[in-house]
PDB file of C-alpha atoms in Angstrom:
ATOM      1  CA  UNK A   2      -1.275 105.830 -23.533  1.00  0.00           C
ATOM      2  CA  UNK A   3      -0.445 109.528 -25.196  1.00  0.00           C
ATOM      3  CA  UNK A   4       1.274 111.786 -23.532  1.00  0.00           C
ATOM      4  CA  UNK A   5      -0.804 114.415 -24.622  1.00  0.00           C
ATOM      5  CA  UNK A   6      -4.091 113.548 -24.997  1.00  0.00           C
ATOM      6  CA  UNK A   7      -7.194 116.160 -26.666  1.00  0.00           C
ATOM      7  CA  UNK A   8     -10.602 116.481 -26.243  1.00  0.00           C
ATOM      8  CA  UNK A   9     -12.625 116.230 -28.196  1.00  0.00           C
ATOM      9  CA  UNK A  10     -10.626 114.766 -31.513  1.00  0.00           C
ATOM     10  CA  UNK A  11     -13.275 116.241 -33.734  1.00  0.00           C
ATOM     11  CA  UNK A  12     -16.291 118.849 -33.093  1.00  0.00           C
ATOM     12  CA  UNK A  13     -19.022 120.370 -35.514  1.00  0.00           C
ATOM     13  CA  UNK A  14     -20.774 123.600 -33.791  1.00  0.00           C
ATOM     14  CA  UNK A  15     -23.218 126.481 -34.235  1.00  0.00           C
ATOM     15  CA  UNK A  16     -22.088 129.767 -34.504  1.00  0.00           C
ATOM     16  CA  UNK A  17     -22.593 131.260 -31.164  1.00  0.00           C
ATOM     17  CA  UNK A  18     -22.167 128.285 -29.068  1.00  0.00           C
ATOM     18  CA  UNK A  19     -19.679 128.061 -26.329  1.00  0.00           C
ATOM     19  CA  UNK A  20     -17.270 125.369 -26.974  1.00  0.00           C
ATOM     20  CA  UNK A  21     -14.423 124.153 -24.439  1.00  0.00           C
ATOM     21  CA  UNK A  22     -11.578 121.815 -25.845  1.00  0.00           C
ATOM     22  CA  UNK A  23      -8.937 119.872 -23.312  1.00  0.00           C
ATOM     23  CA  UNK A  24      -5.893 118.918 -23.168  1.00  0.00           C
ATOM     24  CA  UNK A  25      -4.068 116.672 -20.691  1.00  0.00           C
ATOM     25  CA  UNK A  26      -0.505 115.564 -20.108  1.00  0.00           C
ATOM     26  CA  UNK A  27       0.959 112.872 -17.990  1.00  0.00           C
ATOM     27  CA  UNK A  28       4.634 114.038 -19.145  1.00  0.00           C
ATOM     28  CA  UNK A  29       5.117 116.169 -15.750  1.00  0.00           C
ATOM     29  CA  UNK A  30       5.765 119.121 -17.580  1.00  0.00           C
ATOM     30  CA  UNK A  31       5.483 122.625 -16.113  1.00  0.00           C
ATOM     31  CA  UNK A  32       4.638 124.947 -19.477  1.00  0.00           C
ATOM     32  CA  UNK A  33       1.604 124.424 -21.570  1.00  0.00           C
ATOM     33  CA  UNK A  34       0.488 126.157 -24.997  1.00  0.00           C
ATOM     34  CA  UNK A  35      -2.656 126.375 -27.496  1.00  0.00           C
ATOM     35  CA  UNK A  36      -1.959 126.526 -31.060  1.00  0.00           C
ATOM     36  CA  UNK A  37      -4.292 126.954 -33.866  1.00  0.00           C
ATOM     37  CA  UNK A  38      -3.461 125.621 -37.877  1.00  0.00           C
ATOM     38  CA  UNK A  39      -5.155 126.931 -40.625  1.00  0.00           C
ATOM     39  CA  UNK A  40      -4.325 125.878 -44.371  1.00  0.00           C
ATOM     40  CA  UNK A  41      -1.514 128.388 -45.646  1.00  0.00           C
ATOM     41  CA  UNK A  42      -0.855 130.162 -42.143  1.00  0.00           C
ATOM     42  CA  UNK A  43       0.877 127.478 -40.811  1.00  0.00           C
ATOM     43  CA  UNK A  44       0.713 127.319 -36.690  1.00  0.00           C
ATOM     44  CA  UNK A  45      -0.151 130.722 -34.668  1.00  0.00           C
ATOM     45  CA  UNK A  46      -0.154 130.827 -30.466  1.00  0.00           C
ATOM     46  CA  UNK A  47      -3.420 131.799 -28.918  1.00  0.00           C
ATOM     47  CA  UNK A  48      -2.440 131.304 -25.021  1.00  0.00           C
ATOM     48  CA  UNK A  49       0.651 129.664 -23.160  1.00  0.00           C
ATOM     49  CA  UNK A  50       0.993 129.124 -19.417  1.00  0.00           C
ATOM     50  CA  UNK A  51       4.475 128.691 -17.729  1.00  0.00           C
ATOM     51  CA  UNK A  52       2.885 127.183 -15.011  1.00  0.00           C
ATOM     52  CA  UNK A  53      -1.044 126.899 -12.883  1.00  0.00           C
ATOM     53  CA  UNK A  54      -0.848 130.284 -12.004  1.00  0.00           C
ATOM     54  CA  UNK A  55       0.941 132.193 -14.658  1.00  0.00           C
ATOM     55  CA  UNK A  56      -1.212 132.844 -18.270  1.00  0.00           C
ATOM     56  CA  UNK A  57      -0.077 134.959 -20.912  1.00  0.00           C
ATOM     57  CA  UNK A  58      -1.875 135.840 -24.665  1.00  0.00           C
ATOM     58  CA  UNK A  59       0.178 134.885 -27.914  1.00  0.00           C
ATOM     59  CA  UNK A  60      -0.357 135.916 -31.247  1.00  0.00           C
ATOM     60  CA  UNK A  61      -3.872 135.555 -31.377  1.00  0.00           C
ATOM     61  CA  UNK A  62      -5.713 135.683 -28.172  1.00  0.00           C
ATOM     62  CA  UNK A  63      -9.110 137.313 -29.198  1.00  0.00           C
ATOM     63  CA  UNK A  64     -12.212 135.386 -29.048  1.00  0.00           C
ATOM     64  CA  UNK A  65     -10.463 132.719 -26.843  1.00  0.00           C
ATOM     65  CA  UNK A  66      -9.926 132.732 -23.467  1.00  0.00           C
ATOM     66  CA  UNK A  67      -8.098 129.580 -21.221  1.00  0.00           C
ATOM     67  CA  UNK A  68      -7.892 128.144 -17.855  1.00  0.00           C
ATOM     68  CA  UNK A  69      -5.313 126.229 -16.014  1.00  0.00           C
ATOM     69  CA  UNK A  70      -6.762 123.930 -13.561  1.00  0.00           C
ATOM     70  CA  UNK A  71      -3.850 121.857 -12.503  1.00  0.00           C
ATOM     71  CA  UNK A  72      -0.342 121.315 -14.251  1.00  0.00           C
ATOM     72  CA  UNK A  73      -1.208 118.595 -16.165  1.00  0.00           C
ATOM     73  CA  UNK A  74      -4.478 120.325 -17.489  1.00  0.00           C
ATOM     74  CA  UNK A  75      -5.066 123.408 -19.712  1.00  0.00           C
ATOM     75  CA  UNK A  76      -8.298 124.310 -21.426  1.00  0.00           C
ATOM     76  CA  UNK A  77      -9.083 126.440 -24.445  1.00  0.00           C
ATOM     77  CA  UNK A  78     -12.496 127.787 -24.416  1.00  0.00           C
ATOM     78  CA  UNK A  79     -14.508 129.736 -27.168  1.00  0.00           C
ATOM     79  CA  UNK A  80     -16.969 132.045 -25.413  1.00  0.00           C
ATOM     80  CA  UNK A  81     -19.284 132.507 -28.819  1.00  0.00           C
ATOM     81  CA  UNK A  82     -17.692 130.274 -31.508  1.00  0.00           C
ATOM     82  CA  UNK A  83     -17.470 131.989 -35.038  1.00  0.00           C
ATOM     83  CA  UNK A  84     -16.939 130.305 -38.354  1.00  0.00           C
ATOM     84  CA  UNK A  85     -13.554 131.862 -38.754  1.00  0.00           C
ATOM     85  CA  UNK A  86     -12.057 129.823 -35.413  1.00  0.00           C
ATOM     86  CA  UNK A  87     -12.637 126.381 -37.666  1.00  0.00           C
ATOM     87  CA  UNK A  88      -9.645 125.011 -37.661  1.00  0.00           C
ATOM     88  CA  UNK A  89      -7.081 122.435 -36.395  1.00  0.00           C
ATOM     89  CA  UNK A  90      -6.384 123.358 -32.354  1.00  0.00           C
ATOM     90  CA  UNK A  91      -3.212 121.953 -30.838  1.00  0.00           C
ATOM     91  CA  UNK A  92      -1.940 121.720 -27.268  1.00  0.00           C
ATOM     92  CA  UNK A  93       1.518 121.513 -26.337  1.00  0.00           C
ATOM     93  CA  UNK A  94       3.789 120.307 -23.535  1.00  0.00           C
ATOM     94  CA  UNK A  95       7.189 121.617 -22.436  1.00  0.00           C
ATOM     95  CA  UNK A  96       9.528 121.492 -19.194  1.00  0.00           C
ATOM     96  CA  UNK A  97      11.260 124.378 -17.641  1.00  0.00           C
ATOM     97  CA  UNK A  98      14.719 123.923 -17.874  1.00  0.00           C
ATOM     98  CA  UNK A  99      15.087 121.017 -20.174  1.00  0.00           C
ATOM     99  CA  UNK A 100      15.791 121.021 -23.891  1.00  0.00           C
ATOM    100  CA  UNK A 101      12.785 123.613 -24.725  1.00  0.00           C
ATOM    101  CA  UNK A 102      11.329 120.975 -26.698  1.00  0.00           C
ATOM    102  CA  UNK A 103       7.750 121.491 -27.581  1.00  0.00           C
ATOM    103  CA  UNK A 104       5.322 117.836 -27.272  1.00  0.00           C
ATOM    104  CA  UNK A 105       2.264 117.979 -29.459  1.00  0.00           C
ATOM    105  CA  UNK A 106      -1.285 116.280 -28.680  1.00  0.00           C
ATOM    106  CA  UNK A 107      -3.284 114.859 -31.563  1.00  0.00           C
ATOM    107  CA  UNK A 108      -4.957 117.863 -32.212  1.00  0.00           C
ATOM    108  CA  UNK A 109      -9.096 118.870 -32.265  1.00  0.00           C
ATOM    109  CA  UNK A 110     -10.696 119.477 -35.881  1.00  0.00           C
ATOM    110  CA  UNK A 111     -13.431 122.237 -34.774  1.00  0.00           C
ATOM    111  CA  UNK A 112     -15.953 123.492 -37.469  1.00  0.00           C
ATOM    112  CA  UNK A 113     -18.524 126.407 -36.788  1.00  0.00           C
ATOM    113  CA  UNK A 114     -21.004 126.656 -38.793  1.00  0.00           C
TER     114      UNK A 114
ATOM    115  CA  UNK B  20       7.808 140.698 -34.966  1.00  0.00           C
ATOM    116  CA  UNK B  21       9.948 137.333 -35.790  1.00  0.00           C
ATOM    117  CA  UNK B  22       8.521 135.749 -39.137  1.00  0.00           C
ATOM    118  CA  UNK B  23       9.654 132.521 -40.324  1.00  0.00           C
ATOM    119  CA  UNK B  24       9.585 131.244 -43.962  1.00  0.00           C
ATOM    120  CA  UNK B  25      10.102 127.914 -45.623  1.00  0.00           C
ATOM    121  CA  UNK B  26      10.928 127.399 -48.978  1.00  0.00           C
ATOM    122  CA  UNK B  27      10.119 125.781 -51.119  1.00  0.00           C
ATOM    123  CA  UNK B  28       6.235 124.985 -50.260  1.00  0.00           C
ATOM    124  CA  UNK B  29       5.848 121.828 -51.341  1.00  0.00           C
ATOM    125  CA  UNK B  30       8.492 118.967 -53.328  1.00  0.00           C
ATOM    126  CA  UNK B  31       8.369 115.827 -55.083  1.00  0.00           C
ATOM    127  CA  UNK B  32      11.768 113.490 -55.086  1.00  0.00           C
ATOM    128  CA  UNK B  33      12.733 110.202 -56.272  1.00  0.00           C
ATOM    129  CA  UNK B  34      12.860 107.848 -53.597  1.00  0.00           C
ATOM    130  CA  UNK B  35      17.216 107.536 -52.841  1.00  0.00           C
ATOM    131  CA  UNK B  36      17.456 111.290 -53.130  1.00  0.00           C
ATOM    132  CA  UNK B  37      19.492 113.005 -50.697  1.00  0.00           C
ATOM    133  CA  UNK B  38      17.530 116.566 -50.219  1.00  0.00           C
ATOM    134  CA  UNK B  39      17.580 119.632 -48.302  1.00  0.00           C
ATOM    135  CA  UNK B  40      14.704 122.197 -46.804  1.00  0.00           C
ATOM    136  CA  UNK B  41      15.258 125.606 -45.911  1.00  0.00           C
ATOM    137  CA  UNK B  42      14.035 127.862 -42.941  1.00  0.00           C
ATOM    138  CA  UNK B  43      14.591 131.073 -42.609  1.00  0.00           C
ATOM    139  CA  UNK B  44      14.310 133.786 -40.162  1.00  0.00           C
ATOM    140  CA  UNK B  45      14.055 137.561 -39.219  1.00  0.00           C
ATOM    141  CA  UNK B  46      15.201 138.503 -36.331  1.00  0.00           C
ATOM    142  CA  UNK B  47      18.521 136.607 -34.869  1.00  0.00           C
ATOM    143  CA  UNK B  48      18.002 137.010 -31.259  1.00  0.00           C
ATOM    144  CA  UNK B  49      16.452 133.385 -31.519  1.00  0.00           C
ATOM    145  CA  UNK B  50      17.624 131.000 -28.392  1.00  0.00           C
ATOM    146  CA  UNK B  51      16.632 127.566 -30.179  1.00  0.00           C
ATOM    147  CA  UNK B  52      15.252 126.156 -33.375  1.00  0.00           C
ATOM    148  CA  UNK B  53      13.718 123.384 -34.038  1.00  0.00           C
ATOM    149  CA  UNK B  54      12.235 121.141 -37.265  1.00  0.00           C
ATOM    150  CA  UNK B  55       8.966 119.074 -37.003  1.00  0.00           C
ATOM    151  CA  UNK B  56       7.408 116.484 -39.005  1.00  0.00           C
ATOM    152  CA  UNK B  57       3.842 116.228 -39.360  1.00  0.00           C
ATOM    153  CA  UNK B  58       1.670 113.893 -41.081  1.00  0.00           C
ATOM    154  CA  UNK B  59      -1.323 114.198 -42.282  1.00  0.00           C
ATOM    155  CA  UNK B  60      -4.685 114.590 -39.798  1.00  0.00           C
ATOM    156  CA  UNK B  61      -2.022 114.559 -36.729  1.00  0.00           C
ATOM    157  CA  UNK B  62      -0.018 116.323 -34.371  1.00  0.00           C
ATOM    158  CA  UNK B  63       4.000 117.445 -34.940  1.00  0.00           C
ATOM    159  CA  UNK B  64       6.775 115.450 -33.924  1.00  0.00           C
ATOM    160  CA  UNK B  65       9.809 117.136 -32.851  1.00  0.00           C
ATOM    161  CA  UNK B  66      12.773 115.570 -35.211  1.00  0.00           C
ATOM    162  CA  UNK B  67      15.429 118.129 -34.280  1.00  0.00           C
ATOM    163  CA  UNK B  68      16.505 120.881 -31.709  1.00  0.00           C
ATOM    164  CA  UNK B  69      19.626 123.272 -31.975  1.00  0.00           C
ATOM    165  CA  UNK B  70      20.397 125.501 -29.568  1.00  0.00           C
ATOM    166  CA  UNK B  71      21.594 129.105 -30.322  1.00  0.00           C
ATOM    167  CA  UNK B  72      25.146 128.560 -29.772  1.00  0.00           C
ATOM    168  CA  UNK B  73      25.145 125.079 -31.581  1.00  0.00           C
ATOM    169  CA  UNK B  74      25.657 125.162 -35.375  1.00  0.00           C
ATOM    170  CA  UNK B  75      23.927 121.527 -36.110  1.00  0.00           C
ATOM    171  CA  UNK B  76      22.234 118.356 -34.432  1.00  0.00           C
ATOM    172  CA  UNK B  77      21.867 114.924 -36.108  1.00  0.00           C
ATOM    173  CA  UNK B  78      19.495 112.580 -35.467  1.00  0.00           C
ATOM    174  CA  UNK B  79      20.213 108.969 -37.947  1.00  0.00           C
ATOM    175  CA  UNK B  80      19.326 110.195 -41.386  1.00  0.00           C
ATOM    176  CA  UNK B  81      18.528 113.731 -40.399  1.00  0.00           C
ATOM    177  CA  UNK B  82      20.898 116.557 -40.577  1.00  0.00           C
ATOM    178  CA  UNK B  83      20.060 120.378 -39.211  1.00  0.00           C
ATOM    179  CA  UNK B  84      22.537 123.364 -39.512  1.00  0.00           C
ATOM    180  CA  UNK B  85      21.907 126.506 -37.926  1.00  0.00           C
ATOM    181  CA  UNK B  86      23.345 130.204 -39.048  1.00  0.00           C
ATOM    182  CA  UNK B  87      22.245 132.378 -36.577  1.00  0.00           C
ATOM    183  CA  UNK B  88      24.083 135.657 -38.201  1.00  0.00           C
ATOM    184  CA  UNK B  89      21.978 135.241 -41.360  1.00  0.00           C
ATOM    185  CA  UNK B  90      19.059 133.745 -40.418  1.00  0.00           C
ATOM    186  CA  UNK B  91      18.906 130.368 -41.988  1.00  0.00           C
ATOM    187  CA  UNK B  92      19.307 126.887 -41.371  1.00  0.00           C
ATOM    188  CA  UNK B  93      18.742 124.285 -43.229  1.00  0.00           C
ATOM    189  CA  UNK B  94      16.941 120.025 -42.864  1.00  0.00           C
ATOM    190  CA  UNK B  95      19.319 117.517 -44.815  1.00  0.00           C
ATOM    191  CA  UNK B  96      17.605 114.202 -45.033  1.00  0.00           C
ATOM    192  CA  UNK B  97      20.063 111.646 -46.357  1.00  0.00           C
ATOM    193  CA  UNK B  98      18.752 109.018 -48.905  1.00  0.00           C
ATOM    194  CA  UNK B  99      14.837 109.855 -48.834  1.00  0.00           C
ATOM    195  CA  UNK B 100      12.545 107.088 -48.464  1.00  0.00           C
ATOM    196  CA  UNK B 101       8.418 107.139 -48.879  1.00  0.00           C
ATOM    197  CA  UNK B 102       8.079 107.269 -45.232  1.00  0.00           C
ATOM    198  CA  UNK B 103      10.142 110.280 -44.956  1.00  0.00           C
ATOM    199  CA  UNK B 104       6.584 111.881 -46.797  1.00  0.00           C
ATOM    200  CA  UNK B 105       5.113 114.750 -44.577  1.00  0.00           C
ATOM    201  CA  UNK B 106       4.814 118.128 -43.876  1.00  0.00           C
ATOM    202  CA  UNK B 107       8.230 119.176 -42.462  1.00  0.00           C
ATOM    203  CA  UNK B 108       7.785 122.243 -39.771  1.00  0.00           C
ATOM    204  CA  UNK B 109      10.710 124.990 -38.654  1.00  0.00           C
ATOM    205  CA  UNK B 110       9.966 127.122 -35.576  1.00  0.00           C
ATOM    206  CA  UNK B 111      12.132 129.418 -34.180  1.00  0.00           C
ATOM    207  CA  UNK B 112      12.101 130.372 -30.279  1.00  0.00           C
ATOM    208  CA  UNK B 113      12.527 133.562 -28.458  1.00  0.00           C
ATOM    209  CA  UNK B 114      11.647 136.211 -25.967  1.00  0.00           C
ATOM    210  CA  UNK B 115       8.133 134.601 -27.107  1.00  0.00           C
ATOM    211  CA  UNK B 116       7.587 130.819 -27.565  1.00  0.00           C
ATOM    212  CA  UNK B 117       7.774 129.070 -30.592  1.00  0.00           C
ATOM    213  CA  UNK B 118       7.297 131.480 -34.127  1.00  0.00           C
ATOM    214  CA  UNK B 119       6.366 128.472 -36.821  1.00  0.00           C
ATOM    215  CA  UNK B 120       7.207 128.775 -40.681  1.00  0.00           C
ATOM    216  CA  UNK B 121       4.314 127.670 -42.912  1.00  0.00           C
ATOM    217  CA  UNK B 122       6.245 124.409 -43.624  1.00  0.00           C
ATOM    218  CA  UNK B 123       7.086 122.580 -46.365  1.00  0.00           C
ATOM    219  CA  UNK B 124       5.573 119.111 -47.839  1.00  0.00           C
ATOM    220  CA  UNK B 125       7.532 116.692 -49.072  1.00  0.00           C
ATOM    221  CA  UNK B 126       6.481 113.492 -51.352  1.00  0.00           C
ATOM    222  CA  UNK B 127       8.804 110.777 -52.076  1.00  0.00           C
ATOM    223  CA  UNK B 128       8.470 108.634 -54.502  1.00  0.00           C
ATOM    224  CA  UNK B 129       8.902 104.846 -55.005  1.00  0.00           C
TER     225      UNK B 129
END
């Protein structure tokens, strides 16, 4: 099984709709993070959480909003999706104290339409 | 604000070729930097971490160099081969988490 695991892997929406994605880790890892890609800006930070009760904003925080419901789980919710949020969303895993190396999931392709 | 750029974007090499990708960055008060690989439709896989105070890390085929004082380091993959074909990722961390260059793509011929 992945390490990091995403839900959904792929997700067509209405403009307006609330969407949630998950991620999941079974790495034991304390610090989690939400990327988004989008062709030519490469990979921007929405949210990151050093651990269940600590969440801080990262580059681009507006629209989104997150929760941190155990250490292994972080999710990345879209109050009122808007067609500039499609894009590629990414969760990933690090430890406190270790080598500060980042563990992607799979990713979620989200589209609003 | 750190920015990160790769260059070049995107290049094609013979399949043999010894090659090298650049990364560079802004603002030196970095702690790490590391390269990813990504291929196409999935997540990144971390190749290569170098600490601050370390000036490269090899991994087999893979060689990274860091100059923190000028901002730069560089990806030398040794003898290219057609699975060494993805986007190849340089992120730079600190006082925030990880600032990501735009990457560059790399095809390799057979």
């Amino acid at each position: 099984d992945a390490d990091v695991t995403q839900t959904p892997r792929n997700r067509i929406t209405k403009t307006g709709k609330r969407i949630m994605l998950e991620c999941s880790q079974t790495k034991g890892h304390d610090r989690m993070y939400w990327y988004r890609q989008d062709p030519g800006l490469g990979l921007r930070l929405i949210y990151y959480s050093f651990d269940v009760k600590d969440i801080n904003k990262g580059e681009i925080s507006d629209g989104y909003s997150v929760s941190r419901q155990a250490q292994a789980k972080f999710s990345l919710s879209l109050e009122s999706a808007i067609p500039n949020q499609t894009a590629l969303y990414f969760c990933a895993t690090s430890r406190t104290g270790g080598s500060d190396t980042q563990y992607f999931g799979p990713g979620t392709r989200l589209t609003v339409l | 604000k750190q920015e990160v750029t790769q260059i070049p974007a995107a290049l094609s090499v013979p399949e043999g070729e010894n090659l090298v990708l650049n990364c560079s960055f802004t603002d030196s008060a970095i702690y790490n930097l590391q390269w990813f690989r990504q291929d196409p439709g999935k997540g990144l896989t971390s190749l290569l971490l170098i600490q601050s105070s370390q000036r490269e890390q090899t991994s087999g085929r893979l060689n990274a160099s860091l100059d923190k004082s000028s901002g730069r380091s560089t990806l030398y993959i040794a003898a290219s081969q057609p699975g060494d074909s993805a986007t190849y990722l340089c992120a730079v961390r600190g006082n925030t988490p990880l600032v990501f260059g735009k990457g560059t793509r790399l095809s390799v011929i057979a």
